[in-house]
């Protein structure tokens, strides 16, 4: 994951700034975004993809069923994203990097209709 972070960002300050900003970056043929989810366990994190958006949602549920902490981050990806290629990598430090392949063929549809969901 450190190699991917190095490709995404050029310096240590870029990593810190963009991890908090969660901006979409192009790396080769892929689009990537990142988020600091270090306060959550992997089973608390869900990555959703729909209508050119990728959503990272995490919530910490206590033993009694109450939610003690939540996090949601949405990013709009370019129209040439391949919605079936969404993948995520969680670093030991708690940085989640979500990458999506750019599609080589653009399908011209007025309303994209897809949704995918991944649990870590």
XYZ file of C-alpha atoms in Angstrom:
120
model
C 0.000 0.000 0.000
C 2.918 2.369 0.601
C 3.816 2.184 -3.107
C 0.247 3.099 -4.042
C 0.293 6.007 -1.577
C 3.606 7.179 -3.049
C 2.070 7.102 -6.534
C -0.995 8.970 -5.304
C 0.905 11.687 -3.476
C 4.286 13.237 -4.080
C 5.289 14.147 -0.511
C 4.439 13.382 3.120
C 2.387 16.607 3.359
C 0.443 15.620 0.218
C -0.435 12.308 1.857
C -1.719 13.984 5.019
C -3.605 16.686 3.107
C -5.242 14.335 0.603
C -6.041 11.605 3.112
C -8.107 14.124 5.035
C -9.523 15.693 1.869
C -10.280 12.333 0.255
C -9.877 13.725 -3.247
C -10.023 11.502 -6.324
C -6.652 11.163 -8.051
C -5.747 9.511 -11.353
C -2.886 6.997 -11.112
C -2.150 5.376 -14.462
C -5.353 3.717 -15.656
C -6.952 3.860 -12.201
C -8.727 6.417 -10.074
C -7.984 6.413 -6.345
C -9.233 8.067 -3.201
C -8.189 7.610 0.403
C -9.603 8.171 3.863
C -8.359 7.867 7.425
C -10.545 5.234 9.073
C -8.067 4.340 11.815
C -10.699 4.681 14.547
C -12.698 1.769 13.052
C -12.179 -1.978 12.807
C -12.205 -3.485 9.283
C -15.602 -5.129 9.901
C -17.052 -1.651 10.667
C -16.245 -0.320 7.163
C -18.408 -0.582 4.020
C -17.499 0.706 0.544
C -20.429 1.418 -1.803
C -20.389 2.344 -5.480
C -23.304 3.805 -7.424
C -23.922 6.407 -10.148
C -20.231 7.353 -10.452
C -19.954 7.839 -6.697
C -17.903 5.857 -4.235
C -19.019 6.056 -0.618
C -16.982 4.961 2.377
C -19.219 4.406 5.386
C -18.096 3.190 8.786
C -19.868 2.910 12.090
C -18.757 1.584 15.432
C -21.526 -0.366 17.165
C -21.204 -1.097 20.880
C -22.168 -4.406 22.507
C -25.548 -2.979 23.555
C -26.363 -2.089 19.922
C -25.838 1.668 20.161
C -23.745 3.463 17.551
C -20.829 5.282 19.161
C -19.087 6.719 16.086
C -19.835 7.115 12.377
C -17.912 8.226 9.306
C -19.169 8.802 5.768
C -17.211 10.107 2.812
C -18.584 10.413 -0.734
C -16.516 11.114 -3.835
C -17.685 11.607 -7.395
C -15.587 9.660 -9.890
C -15.254 10.392 -13.635
C -17.823 8.876 -15.981
C -15.347 6.392 -17.435
C -15.020 4.517 -14.127
C -15.660 0.775 -14.238
C -18.128 0.182 -11.374
C -17.284 -3.524 -11.203
C -13.602 -2.842 -10.502
C -13.930 -1.058 -7.148
C -11.402 -2.387 -4.640
C -10.073 -1.246 -1.299
C -6.862 -1.709 0.648
C -6.567 -0.911 4.345
C -3.087 -0.058 5.634
C -1.948 -1.071 9.129
C -2.104 2.642 10.042
C -5.809 2.792 9.130
C -5.673 4.505 5.740
C -8.229 3.057 3.339
C -7.293 3.439 -0.328
C -10.142 2.783 -2.761
C -9.190 2.287 -6.397
C -11.378 2.040 -9.480
C -10.296 1.185 -13.016
C -11.018 3.598 -15.791
C -13.136 1.958 -18.465
C -11.702 1.847 -21.963
C -15.160 2.072 -23.498
C -17.643 4.730 -22.527
C -21.229 3.636 -22.623
C -23.430 6.614 -23.306
C -26.410 6.261 -21.050
C -28.398 9.160 -19.673
C -28.913 7.553 -16.262
C -26.376 5.025 -15.038
C -27.992 2.316 -12.952
C -25.636 0.236 -10.906
C -24.784 -0.320 -7.291
C -22.117 -2.464 -5.703
C -21.205 -2.949 -2.081
C -18.118 -4.391 -0.376
C -17.618 -5.241 3.266
C -14.088 -5.385 4.671
